[in-house]
Amino acid sequence: MKNLIIAIDQSTSATKAMLFNERCEMLRRINVTHKQYYPQPGWVEHDAEEIYRNVQKSIAELIKEEATDNMYSLAITNQRETVVVWNRHTGKPVYNAVVWQCMRGAEICNKMKACGYAKIVQEKSGLLLDPYFSASGVKWILDNVKGARRTADSGDLLMGTIDTWLIWKLTDGKRHVTDYTNASRTLLFNIHTMQWDNDLLDLFTIPKTMMPQLLPCDAIFGETTVGGVFKNPIAIAGVLGDSHGALTGQMCFEEGLGKVTYGTGSSVMVNIGEKATVAPYGLVTSIGFAALGKVFYAFEGNIHCTGGTIKWLEQKLQMIDSPDETEELVATVEDNGGVYVVPAFAGLGAPWWKGDVKAAILGMTLGTGKPHILRGALESIAYQVNDLIKTMTSQADIKLKEIRVDGGPTKNKFLMQFQADCLRVPINCSDVEEASALGAVVMNGMARKIWTSFEQVAVLRRSRYCIEPQNNLLLMEKWYEGWLKAVNQLIK
């Protein structure tokens, strides 16, 4: 008999069910995609019932070859701001889930900004007043779905992010709950009091009777048979949003540890400790995770174009046949030859926030070759991450200890070395592809007392490699000054 943990990673495009043992090793994975609905330009919806069916289906498939006497528990990590509103009596959603990408709440948020509410919203929730977060989606449903407002006011509607919806369905309507991390992405949660905020609920005209019970990430959230997949109920233990799951899965349990996920863009989150601090302009403060009686806060920001820059060089300029070529080519030159690539393909994001700036390659001469441009492109990834993280740590007045990384571009050792040299801290690359799911597994184990300290579980983290910064501080300062000059040429 084995004790196994089923981790559900319910993402924007699919439901991933993974099986882990109690050494945090992934044994198997099943993916089931769900349909995307685009009823109008800029609107994005999911069928919440389909997502629940996919959870059932994926779990049944995941364990069908396992021994019948195994002991199981279930952990959940999820796309965060996507929200569902349903009838507490019938269990039926009154409308499709409004996805975090959906812009239907833009007018609601813009009107509130015009009335001067942005500051109080950020002070209480740590977030920007933006349709990206859940509240405007809920308000839109209540204001536009026939009978929804009346039913909500009579106490008959419930709301929740995807974790809440799944737990409610998995427990046959017995448990209406969420964790602090998902709550902190709704615009309705006060990150200082750790409660639903009456002023924010009133602002968005959302009855408090709709709101789920709040729990830390390492709680027991309920029991389930997964619709009869299991003969006896298993515990639902360990729940958190997907980016928070990645922070936890990377074992960033201390102030000053952060994670960078490198993809088309880059998601950056830094643990800023047990004190909520106002985020730098354009960034947000969220609950990083809550476990073992402690709450850790995090700064979070996203960079528009990092790995996407390399894809542009490959697919549009056809300078390379695959991203794997870049590492070998940049090794043929000693430096970038004065060439800086500023990949503002969607404007310059944090910490510059200049949406009208266009991408540019600066500093070329007749001596510039392909390797210089490729090197400038790789360096731009590291510079952007450096800009964002330095802004975060300066605002929070914390010392950066280490950055833990995942994603395809981490295979490029030149890029990772340059990133370490920029930040002047070690770059530690995880060997786990599914960091978010692993974070849910960690919280599951803490909930069930498998691990009773952060130190116990931190030793289970496995690295592919760790890169220390080189002894080249003066050279890096010179090169970074060139990056700042290039950016400033474009934003003047």
GROMACS .gro file of C-alpha atoms in nm:
model
  492
    1MET     CA    1   0.000   0.000   0.000
    2LYS     CA    2   0.128   0.347  -0.096
    3ASN     CA    3   0.029   0.695   0.017
    4LEU     CA    4  -0.015   0.900  -0.301
    5ILE     CA    5  -0.116   1.259  -0.367
    6ILE     CA    6  -0.332   1.353  -0.665
    7ALA     CA    7  -0.257   1.709  -0.775
    8ILE     CA    8  -0.506   1.886  -0.999
    9ASP     CA    9  -0.361   2.179  -1.192
   10GLN     CA   10  -0.669   2.337  -1.347
   11SER     CA   11  -0.522   2.582  -1.598
   12THR     CA   12  -0.664   2.820  -1.857
   13SER     CA   13  -0.653   2.564  -2.137
   14ALA     CA   14  -0.663   2.224  -1.969
   15THR     CA   15  -0.702   2.017  -1.655
   16LYS     CA   16  -0.382   1.835  -1.562
   17ALA     CA   17  -0.405   1.552  -1.311
   18MET     CA   18  -0.073   1.439  -1.166
   19LEU     CA   19   0.019   1.164  -0.925
   20PHE     CA   20   0.293   1.230  -0.669
   21ASN     CA   21   0.446   1.025  -0.392
   22GLU     CA   22   0.536   1.174  -0.054
   23ARG     CA   23   0.894   1.238  -0.170
   24CYS     CA   24   0.752   1.501  -0.410
   25GLU     CA   25   0.826   1.282  -0.712
   26MET     CA   26   0.577   1.293  -1.001
   27LEU     CA   27   0.475   0.945  -1.116
   28ARG     CA   28   0.216   1.009  -1.388
   29ARG     CA   29   0.025   1.285  -1.563
   30ILE     CA   30  -0.302   1.312  -1.757
   31ASN     CA   31  -0.413   1.620  -1.959
   32VAL     CA   32  -0.770   1.696  -2.063
   33THR     CA   33  -0.836   2.018  -2.256
   34HIS     CA   34  -1.155   2.222  -2.236
   35LYS     CA   35  -1.323   2.453  -2.484
   36GLN     CA   36  -1.261   2.827  -2.498
   37TYR     CA   37  -1.562   3.052  -2.568
   38TYR     CA   38  -1.529   3.398  -2.726
   39PRO     CA   39  -1.883   3.542  -2.744
   40GLN     CA   40  -1.757   3.891  -2.831
   41PRO     CA   41  -1.417   4.042  -2.911
   42GLY     CA   42  -1.221   4.064  -2.587
   43TRP     CA   43  -1.457   3.832  -2.398
   44VAL     CA   44  -1.338   3.488  -2.281
   45GLU     CA   45  -1.549   3.223  -2.107
   46HIS     CA   46  -1.525   2.862  -1.988
   47ASP     CA   47  -1.796   2.606  -1.918
   48ALA     CA   48  -1.752   2.542  -1.545
   49GLU     CA   49  -1.948   2.216  -1.565
   50GLU     CA   50  -1.714   2.090  -1.838
   51ILE     CA   51  -1.413   2.173  -1.621
   52TYR     CA   52  -1.557   1.971  -1.332
   53ARG     CA   53  -1.631   1.675  -1.561
   54ASN     CA   54  -1.273   1.692  -1.685
   55VAL     CA   55  -1.145   1.679  -1.327
   56GLN     CA   56  -1.347   1.361  -1.267
   57LYS     CA   57  -1.234   1.211  -1.597
   58SER     CA   58  -0.866   1.291  -1.547
   59ILE     CA   59  -0.854   1.152  -1.191
   60ALA     CA   60  -1.027   0.829  -1.295
   61GLU     CA   61  -0.778   0.786  -1.581
   62LEU     CA   62  -0.482   0.875  -1.359
   63ILE     CA   63  -0.540   0.603  -1.099
   64LYS     CA   64  -0.694   0.325  -1.309
   65GLU     CA   65  -0.372   0.120  -1.315
   66GLU     CA   66  -0.286   0.179  -0.948
   67ALA     CA   67  -0.329  -0.080  -0.672
   68THR     CA   68  -0.673  -0.073  -0.513
   69ASP     CA   69  -0.537  -0.053  -0.158
   70ASN     CA   70  -0.342   0.271  -0.212
   71MET     CA   71  -0.427   0.566   0.011
   72TYR     CA   72  -0.499   0.892  -0.172
   73SER     CA   73  -0.553   1.260  -0.101
   74LEU     CA   74  -0.626   1.545  -0.339
   75ALA     CA   75  -0.449   1.882  -0.382
   76ILE     CA   76  -0.561   2.165  -0.612
   77THR     CA   77  -0.390   2.452  -0.790
   78ASN     CA   78  -0.577   2.660  -1.042
   79GLN     CA   79  -0.602   2.947  -1.288
   80ARG     CA   80  -0.657   3.224  -1.040
   81GLU     CA   81  -0.890   3.509  -1.130
   82THR     CA   82  -1.142   3.311  -1.339
   83VAL     CA   83  -1.474   3.322  -1.153
   84VAL     CA   84  -1.799   3.125  -1.138
   85VAL     CA   85  -2.142   3.228  -1.003
   86TRP     CA   86  -2.389   2.949  -0.929
   87ASN     CA   87  -2.717   2.873  -0.750
   88ARG     CA   88  -2.659   2.720  -0.408
   89HIS     CA   89  -2.977   2.506  -0.436
   90THR     CA   90  -2.956   2.374  -0.793
   91GLY     CA   91  -2.577   2.372  -0.814
   92LYS     CA   92  -2.601   2.518  -1.165
   93PRO     CA   93  -2.391   2.815  -1.282
   94VAL     CA   94  -2.608   3.109  -1.384
   95TYR     CA   95  -2.356   3.193  -1.657
   96ASN     CA   96  -2.028   3.061  -1.798
   97ALA     CA   97  -1.712   3.120  -1.596
   98VAL     CA   98  -1.565   3.463  -1.672
   99VAL     CA   99  -1.197   3.401  -1.750
  100TRP     CA  100  -0.909   3.614  -1.622
  101GLN     CA  101  -0.831   3.717  -1.982
  102CYS     CA  102  -1.183   3.857  -2.030
  103MET     CA  103  -1.215   4.234  -2.075
  104ARG     CA  104  -1.592   4.270  -2.023
  105GLY     CA  105  -1.531   4.435  -1.685
  106ALA     CA  106  -1.318   4.716  -1.833
  107GLU     CA  107  -1.601   4.970  -1.836
  108ILE     CA  108  -1.691   4.889  -1.475
  109CYS     CA  109  -1.329   4.937  -1.364
  110ASN     CA  110  -1.282   5.254  -1.570
  111LYS     CA  111  -1.588   5.415  -1.413
  112MET     CA  112  -1.457   5.333  -1.066
  113LYS     CA  113  -1.117   5.477  -1.153
  114ALA     CA  114  -1.284   5.795  -1.277
  115CYS     CA  115  -1.460   5.821  -0.940
  116GLY     CA  116  -1.125   5.796  -0.758
  117TYR     CA  117  -1.153   5.443  -0.617
  118ALA     CA  118  -0.823   5.303  -0.750
  119LYS     CA  119  -0.620   5.409  -0.447
  120ILE     CA  120  -0.846   5.257  -0.180
  121VAL     CA  121  -0.878   4.936  -0.383
  122GLN     CA  122  -0.500   4.900  -0.400
  123GLU     CA  123  -0.453   4.990  -0.033
  124LYS     CA  124  -0.696   4.719   0.078
  125SER     CA  125  -0.648   4.444  -0.182
  126GLY     CA  126  -0.290   4.507  -0.295
  127LEU     CA  127  -0.415   4.492  -0.654
  128LEU     CA  128  -0.477   4.726  -0.944
  129LEU     CA  129  -0.837   4.816  -1.031
  130ASP     CA  130  -0.848   4.602  -1.343
  131PRO     CA  131  -1.084   4.355  -1.518
  132TYR     CA  132  -0.802   4.097  -1.498
  133PHE     CA  133  -0.918   4.030  -1.142
  134SER     CA  134  -1.246   3.858  -1.045
  135ALA     CA  135  -1.472   4.127  -0.898
  136SER     CA  136  -1.580   4.306  -1.214
  137GLY     CA  137  -1.672   3.971  -1.372
  138VAL     CA  138  -1.902   3.890  -1.081
  139LYS     CA  139  -2.060   4.234  -1.092
  140TRP     CA  140  -2.116   4.201  -1.467
  141ILE     CA  141  -2.296   3.868  -1.416
  142LEU     CA  142  -2.519   4.009  -1.141
  143ASP     CA  143  -2.601   4.318  -1.346
  144ASN     CA  144  -2.656   4.148  -1.684
  145VAL     CA  145  -2.786   3.793  -1.634
  146LYS     CA  146  -3.164   3.792  -1.600
  147GLY     CA  147  -3.273   3.742  -1.240
  148ALA     CA  148  -2.917   3.710  -1.108
  149ARG     CA  149  -2.917   4.029  -0.899
  150ARG     CA  150  -3.250   3.944  -0.734
  151THR     CA  151  -3.140   3.585  -0.662
  152ALA     CA  152  -2.808   3.705  -0.519
  153ASP     CA  153  -2.979   3.959  -0.294
  154SER     CA  154  -3.203   3.682  -0.157
  155GLY     CA  155  -2.892   3.483  -0.058
  156ASP     CA  156  -2.934   3.208  -0.316
  157LEU     CA  157  -2.622   3.263  -0.529
  158LEU     CA  158  -2.263   3.169  -0.450
  159MET     CA  159  -1.942   3.281  -0.616
  160GLY     CA  160  -1.593   3.149  -0.627
  161THR     CA  161  -1.271   3.113  -0.819
  162ILE     CA  162  -1.216   2.776  -0.988
  163ASP     CA  163  -1.079   2.612  -0.671
  164THR     CA  164  -1.398   2.706  -0.484
  165TRP     CA  165  -1.623   2.577  -0.761
  166LEU     CA  166  -1.436   2.245  -0.784
  167ILE     CA  167  -1.437   2.188  -0.408
  168TRP     CA  168  -1.808   2.268  -0.389
  169LYS     CA  169  -1.879   2.014  -0.663
  170LEU     CA  170  -1.637   1.754  -0.524
  171THR     CA  171  -1.799   1.774  -0.179
  172ASP     CA  172  -2.155   1.762  -0.319
  173GLY     CA  173  -2.220   2.118  -0.207
  174LYS     CA  174  -2.107   2.066   0.153
  175ARG     CA  175  -1.804   2.297   0.140
  176HIS     CA  176  -1.797   2.654   0.003
  177VAL     CA  177  -1.435   2.751   0.069
  178THR     CA  178  -1.126   2.910  -0.082
  179ASP     CA  179  -0.767   2.970   0.023
  180TYR     CA  180  -0.602   3.302   0.095
  181THR     CA  181  -0.399   3.313  -0.228
  182ASN     CA  182  -0.699   3.276  -0.459
  183ALA     CA  183  -0.896   3.520  -0.243
  184SER     CA  184  -0.616   3.773  -0.278
  185ARG     CA  185  -0.673   3.784  -0.656
  186THR     CA  186  -1.043   3.880  -0.646
  187LEU     CA  187  -1.024   4.254  -0.557
  188LEU     CA  188  -1.260   4.172  -0.267
  189PHE     CA  189  -1.012   4.045  -0.006
  190ASN     CA  190  -0.831   4.268   0.243
  191ILE     CA  191  -0.469   4.146   0.256
  192HIS     CA  192  -0.416   4.322   0.592
  193THR     CA  193  -0.716   4.186   0.785
  194MET     CA  194  -0.723   3.854   0.592
  195GLN     CA  195  -1.100   3.887   0.552
  196TRP     CA  196  -1.348   3.974   0.280
  197ASP     CA  197  -1.365   4.353   0.283
  198ASN     CA  198  -1.710   4.507   0.330
  199ASP     CA  199  -1.613   4.830   0.154
  200LEU     CA  200  -1.486   4.644  -0.153
  201LEU     CA  201  -1.793   4.420  -0.160
  202ASP     CA  202  -2.013   4.730  -0.144
  203LEU     CA  203  -1.812   4.900  -0.418
  204PHE     CA  204  -1.874   4.609  -0.655
  205THR     CA  205  -2.230   4.556  -0.519
  206ILE     CA  206  -2.161   4.191  -0.434
  207PRO     CA  207  -2.359   4.047  -0.137
  208LYS     CA  208  -2.139   3.898   0.134
  209THR     CA  209  -2.362   3.589   0.140
  210MET     CA  210  -2.203   3.489  -0.191
  211MET     CA  211  -1.851   3.470  -0.050
  212PRO     CA  212  -1.672   3.144   0.044
  213GLN     CA  213  -1.511   3.065   0.378
  214LEU     CA  214  -1.143   3.161   0.392
  215LEU     CA  215  -0.870   2.910   0.483
  216PRO     CA  216  -0.490   2.896   0.473
  217CYS     CA  217  -0.329   2.697   0.191
  218ASP     CA  218  -0.237   2.404   0.417
  219ALA     CA  219  -0.591   2.333   0.540
  220ILE     CA  220  -0.818   2.033   0.498
  221PHE     CA  221  -1.081   2.171   0.260
  222GLY     CA  222  -1.322   1.878   0.265
  223GLU     CA  223  -1.369   1.516   0.159
  224THR     CA  224  -1.468   1.367  -0.175
  225THR     CA  225  -1.530   1.045  -0.362
  226VAL     CA  226  -1.481   1.238  -0.689
  227GLY     CA  227  -1.830   1.145  -0.798
  228GLY     CA  228  -1.786   0.778  -0.710
  229VAL     CA  229  -1.432   0.727  -0.841
  230PHE     CA  230  -1.334   0.633  -0.487
  231LYS     CA  231  -1.534   0.393  -0.271
  232ASN     CA  232  -1.441   0.582   0.047
  233PRO     CA  233  -1.398   0.961   0.070
  234ILE     CA  234  -1.047   1.105   0.041
  235ALA     CA  235  -0.925   1.435   0.187
  236ILE     CA  236  -0.902   1.751  -0.021
  237ALA     CA  237  -0.593   1.909   0.135
  238GLY     CA  238  -0.369   2.184   0.002
  239VAL     CA  239  -0.508   2.454  -0.228
  240LEU     CA  240  -0.348   2.761  -0.386
  241GLY     CA  241  -0.344   2.964  -0.707
  242ASP     CA  242  -0.107   2.851  -0.981
  243SER     CA  243   0.160   3.126  -0.957
  244HIS     CA  244   0.162   3.087  -0.578
  245GLY     CA  245   0.192   2.712  -0.635
  246ALA     CA  246   0.504   2.775  -0.843
  247LEU     CA  247   0.651   2.994  -0.567
  248THR     CA  248   0.583   2.718  -0.315
  249GLY     CA  249   0.687   2.438  -0.551
  250GLN     CA  250   1.019   2.618  -0.592
  251MET     CA  251   1.041   2.613  -0.209
  252CYS     CA  252   1.069   2.992  -0.182
  253PHE     CA  253   0.977   2.982   0.186
  254GLU     CA  254   1.202   3.270   0.297
  255GLU     CA  255   1.194   3.644   0.246
  256GLY     CA  256   1.425   3.731  -0.043
  257LEU     CA  257   1.370   3.412  -0.241
  258GLY     CA  258   1.192   3.453  -0.573
  259LYS     CA  259   1.092   3.259  -0.880
  260VAL     CA  260   1.102   3.343  -1.248
  261THR     CA  261   0.910   3.137  -1.501
  262TYR     CA  262   1.058   3.197  -1.845
  263GLY     CA  263   0.818   3.153  -2.134
  264THR     CA  264   0.699   3.378  -2.415
  265GLY     CA  265   0.696   3.639  -2.139
  266SER     CA  266   0.820   3.596  -1.784
  267SER     CA  267   0.627   3.568  -1.458
  268VAL     CA  268   0.820   3.704  -1.161
  269MET     CA  269   0.723   3.661  -0.796
  270VAL     CA  270   0.938   3.747  -0.492
  271ASN     CA  271   0.867   3.650  -0.132
  272ILE     CA  272   0.874   3.980   0.062
  273GLY     CA  273   0.817   3.829   0.406
  274GLU     CA  274   0.538   3.852   0.661
  275LYS     CA  275   0.462   4.222   0.617
  276ALA     CA  276   0.238   4.356   0.339
  277THR     CA  277   0.414   4.635   0.151
  278VAL     CA  278   0.266   4.856  -0.121
  279ALA     CA  279   0.392   4.727  -0.455
  280PRO     CA  280   0.591   4.946  -0.696
  281TYR     CA  281   0.384   5.125  -0.959
  282GLY     CA  282   0.213   4.882  -1.195
  283LEU     CA  283   0.291   4.574  -0.985
  284VAL     CA  284   0.076   4.400  -0.725
  285THR     CA  285   0.102   4.267  -0.371
  286SER     CA  286  -0.059   3.927  -0.313
  287ILE     CA  287  -0.057   3.660  -0.049
  288GLY     CA  288   0.242   3.449  -0.151
  289PHE     CA  289   0.123   3.153   0.057
  290ALA     CA  290  -0.019   3.084   0.401
  291ALA     CA  291   0.098   2.776   0.590
  292LEU     CA  292   0.210   2.651   0.931
  293GLY     CA  293   0.036   2.946   1.094
  294LYS     CA  294   0.228   3.206   0.892
  295VAL     CA  295   0.131   3.432   0.602
  296PHE     CA  296   0.397   3.535   0.352
  297TYR     CA  297   0.335   3.817   0.105
  298ALA     CA  298   0.475   3.848  -0.246
  299PHE     CA  299   0.530   4.109  -0.512
  300GLU     CA  300   0.428   3.992  -0.856
  301GLY     CA  301   0.485   4.125  -1.205
  302ASN     CA  302   0.496   4.003  -1.562
  303ILE     CA  303   0.731   4.091  -1.846
  304HIS     CA  304   0.564   4.103  -2.187
  305CYS     CA  305   0.836   3.961  -2.410
  306THR     CA  306   1.135   3.749  -2.309
  307GLY     CA  307   1.143   3.408  -2.481
  308GLY     CA  308   0.911   3.561  -2.740
  309THR     CA  309   1.203   3.775  -2.857
  310ILE     CA  310   1.402   3.466  -2.952
  311LYS     CA  311   1.097   3.324  -3.131
  312TRP     CA  312   1.071   3.651  -3.327
  313LEU     CA  313   1.434   3.621  -3.438
  314GLU     CA  314   1.366   3.263  -3.545
  315GLN     CA  315   1.027   3.293  -3.714
  316LYS     CA  316   1.011   3.651  -3.841
  317LEU     CA  317   1.374   3.747  -3.910
  318GLN     CA  318   1.481   3.384  -3.973
  319MET     CA  319   1.822   3.451  -3.816
  320ILE     CA  320   1.822   3.107  -3.654
  321ASP     CA  321   1.655   2.773  -3.725
  322SER     CA  322   1.581   2.703  -3.357
  323PRO     CA  323   1.636   2.873  -3.019
  324ASP     CA  324   1.896   2.607  -2.935
  325GLU     CA  325   2.139   2.767  -3.182
  326THR     CA  326   2.167   3.092  -2.989
  327GLU     CA  327   2.393   2.963  -2.712
  328GLU     CA  328   2.658   2.838  -2.955
  329LEU     CA  329   2.645   3.150  -3.172
  330VAL     CA  330   2.675   3.404  -2.889
  331ALA     CA  331   2.981   3.218  -2.761
  332THR     CA  332   3.165   3.331  -3.077
  333VAL     CA  333   3.176   3.696  -2.960
  334GLU     CA  334   3.327   3.842  -2.642
  335ASP     CA  335   3.043   4.089  -2.587
  336ASN     CA  336   2.741   4.242  -2.761
  337GLY     CA  337   2.954   4.482  -2.963
  338GLY     CA  338   2.749   4.773  -2.827
  339VAL     CA  339   2.422   4.622  -2.959
  340TYR     CA  340   2.115   4.639  -2.735
  341VAL     CA  341   1.779   4.485  -2.821
  342VAL     CA  342   1.484   4.649  -2.646
  343PRO     CA  343   1.194   4.405  -2.707
  344ALA     CA  344   0.905   4.647  -2.659
  345PHE     CA  345   0.680   4.456  -2.901
  346ALA     CA  346   0.381   4.524  -2.675
  347GLY     CA  347   0.520   4.845  -2.527
  348LEU     CA  348   0.757   4.863  -2.232
  349GLY     CA  349   0.608   4.705  -1.921
  350ALA     CA  350   0.728   4.711  -1.560
  351PRO     CA  351   0.903   4.908  -1.427
  352TRP     CA  352   0.892   5.154  -1.719
  353TRP     CA  353   0.522   5.143  -1.816
  354LYS     CA  354   0.550   5.310  -2.154
  355GLY     CA  355   0.285   5.142  -2.365
  356ASP     CA  356   0.352   5.346  -2.680
  357VAL     CA  357   0.722   5.254  -2.710
  358LYS     CA  358   0.815   5.030  -3.005
  359ALA     CA  359   1.080   4.757  -3.011
  360ALA     CA  360   1.424   4.853  -3.138
  361ILE     CA  361   1.778   4.729  -3.200
  362LEU     CA  362   2.026   5.001  -3.107
  363GLY     CA  363   2.402   5.046  -3.138
  364MET     CA  364   2.465   4.863  -3.467
  365THR     CA  365   2.769   4.939  -3.680
  366LEU     CA  366   2.917   4.788  -3.997
  367GLY     CA  367   3.098   4.549  -3.765
  368THR     CA  368   2.775   4.412  -3.620
  369GLY     CA  369   2.707   4.048  -3.699
  370LYS     CA  370   2.435   3.798  -3.626
  371PRO     CA  371   2.596   3.683  -3.297
  372HIS     CA  372   2.593   4.040  -3.161
  373ILE     CA  373   2.220   4.078  -3.228
  374LEU     CA  374   2.145   3.735  -3.080
  375ARG     CA  375   2.353   3.818  -2.776
  376GLY     CA  376   2.175   4.151  -2.738
  377ALA     CA  377   1.842   3.966  -2.751
  378LEU     CA  378   1.942   3.713  -2.484
  379GLU     CA  379   2.085   3.988  -2.265
  380SER     CA  380   1.755   4.182  -2.293
  381ILE     CA  381   1.577   3.894  -2.120
  382ALA     CA  382   1.814   3.912  -1.824
  383TYR     CA  383   1.805   4.292  -1.812
  384GLN     CA  384   1.424   4.301  -1.800
  385VAL     CA  385   1.410   4.047  -1.517
  386ASN     CA  386   1.682   4.243  -1.338
  387ASP     CA  387   1.489   4.572  -1.374
  388LEU     CA  388   1.175   4.417  -1.227
  389ILE     CA  389   1.334   4.228  -0.939
  390LYS     CA  390   1.555   4.520  -0.834
  391THR     CA  391   1.245   4.742  -0.825
  392MET     CA  392   1.065   4.485  -0.609
  393THR     CA  393   1.343   4.429  -0.356
  394SER     CA  394   1.416   4.801  -0.327
  395GLN     CA  395   1.050   4.880  -0.255
  396ALA     CA  396   1.019   4.602   0.004
  397ASP     CA  397   1.363   4.687   0.153
  398ILE     CA  398   1.473   4.323   0.138
  399LYS     CA  399   1.793   4.155   0.024
  400LEU     CA  400   1.757   3.913  -0.266
  401LYS     CA  401   1.899   3.570  -0.174
  402GLU     CA  402   1.841   3.351  -0.478
  403ILE     CA  403   1.623   3.326  -0.786
  404ARG     CA  404   1.470   2.989  -0.869
  405VAL     CA  405   1.385   2.942  -1.233
  406ASP     CA  406   1.185   2.720  -1.464
  407GLY     CA  407   1.070   2.723  -1.825
  408GLY     CA  408   1.222   2.647  -2.167
  409PRO     CA  409   1.483   2.928  -2.182
  410THR     CA  410   1.650   2.791  -1.865
  411LYS     CA  411   1.820   2.538  -2.095
  412ASN     CA  412   2.034   2.824  -2.226
  413LYS     CA  413   2.335   2.833  -1.992
  414PHE     CA  414   2.466   3.162  -2.135
  415LEU     CA  415   2.135   3.331  -2.051
  416MET     CA  416   2.125   3.186  -1.700
  417GLN     CA  417   2.487   3.287  -1.631
  418PHE     CA  418   2.416   3.638  -1.755
  419GLN     CA  419   2.104   3.649  -1.536
  420ALA     CA  420   2.310   3.552  -1.231
  421ASP     CA  421   2.569   3.817  -1.319
  422CYS     CA  422   2.298   4.082  -1.354
  423LEU     CA  423   2.123   4.005  -1.027
  424ARG     CA  424   2.444   3.916  -0.835
  425VAL     CA  425   2.272   3.617  -0.674
  426PRO     CA  426   2.268   3.245  -0.756
  427ILE     CA  427   2.029   3.115  -1.025
  428ASN     CA  428   1.885   2.781  -0.917
  429CYS     CA  429   1.707   2.578  -1.185
  430SER     CA  430   1.444   2.330  -1.071
  431ASP     CA  431   1.424   1.983  -1.224
  432VAL     CA  432   1.044   1.988  -1.184
  433GLU     CA  433   0.843   2.095  -1.487
  434GLU     CA  434   0.516   2.120  -1.297
  435ALA     CA  435   0.614   2.360  -1.018
  436SER     CA  436   0.254   2.477  -0.953
  437ALA     CA  437   0.131   2.121  -0.895
  438LEU     CA  438   0.429   2.050  -0.671
  439GLY     CA  439   0.336   2.356  -0.462
  440ALA     CA  440  -0.012   2.211  -0.408
  441VAL     CA  441   0.148   1.879  -0.309
  442VAL     CA  442   0.367   2.062  -0.054
  443MET     CA  443   0.059   2.226   0.101
  444ASN     CA  444  -0.121   1.891   0.099
  445GLY     CA  445   0.163   1.732   0.296
  446MET     CA  446   0.165   2.016   0.546
  447ALA     CA  447  -0.211   1.990   0.591
  448ARG     CA  448  -0.181   1.619   0.664
  449LYS     CA  449   0.124   1.669   0.894
  450ILE     CA  450   0.361   1.481   0.664
  451TRP     CA  451   0.587   1.785   0.702
  452THR     CA  452   0.565   2.009   1.005
  453SER     CA  453   0.828   2.267   0.909
  454PHE     CA  454   0.941   2.446   0.594
  455GLU     CA  455   1.289   2.301   0.644
  456GLN     CA  456   1.157   1.944   0.628
  457VAL     CA  457   1.011   1.989   0.283
  458ALA     CA  458   1.274   2.228   0.145
  459VAL     CA  459   1.537   1.952   0.148
  460LEU     CA  460   1.324   1.757  -0.102
  461ARG     CA  461   1.376   2.021  -0.372
  462ARG     CA  462   1.594   1.893  -0.654
  463SER     CA  463   1.796   2.121  -0.881
  464ARG     CA  464   1.916   2.061  -1.236
  465TYR     CA  465   2.193   2.312  -1.175
  466CYS     CA  466   2.289   2.619  -0.973
  467ILE     CA  467   2.485   2.906  -1.130
  468GLU     CA  468   2.681   3.155  -0.919
  469PRO     CA  469   2.752   3.512  -1.039
  470GLN     CA  470   3.099   3.562  -1.183
  471ASN     CA  471   3.357   3.807  -1.051
  472ASN     CA  472   3.266   4.067  -1.313
  473LEU     CA  473   3.073   4.335  -1.125
  474LEU     CA  474   3.243   4.636  -1.290
  475LEU     CA  475   3.192   4.491  -1.638
  476MET     CA  476   2.825   4.415  -1.566
  477GLU     CA  477   2.769   4.767  -1.435
  478LYS     CA  478   2.914   4.905  -1.759
  479TRP     CA  479   2.694   4.682  -1.974
  480TYR     CA  480   2.385   4.755  -1.766
  481GLU     CA  481   2.448   5.128  -1.804
  482GLY     CA  482   2.436   5.068  -2.180
  483TRP     CA  483   2.098   4.895  -2.143
  484LEU     CA  484   1.958   5.189  -1.946
  485LYS     CA  485   2.084   5.434  -2.210
  486ALA     CA  486   1.916   5.227  -2.482
  487VAL     CA  487   1.584   5.221  -2.298
  488ASN     CA  488   1.601   5.592  -2.221
  489GLN     CA  489   1.661   5.671  -2.588
  490LEU     CA  490   1.323   5.513  -2.663
  491ILE     CA  491   1.116   5.661  -2.377
  492LYS     CA  492   1.224   6.024  -2.412
   0.00000   0.00000   0.00000
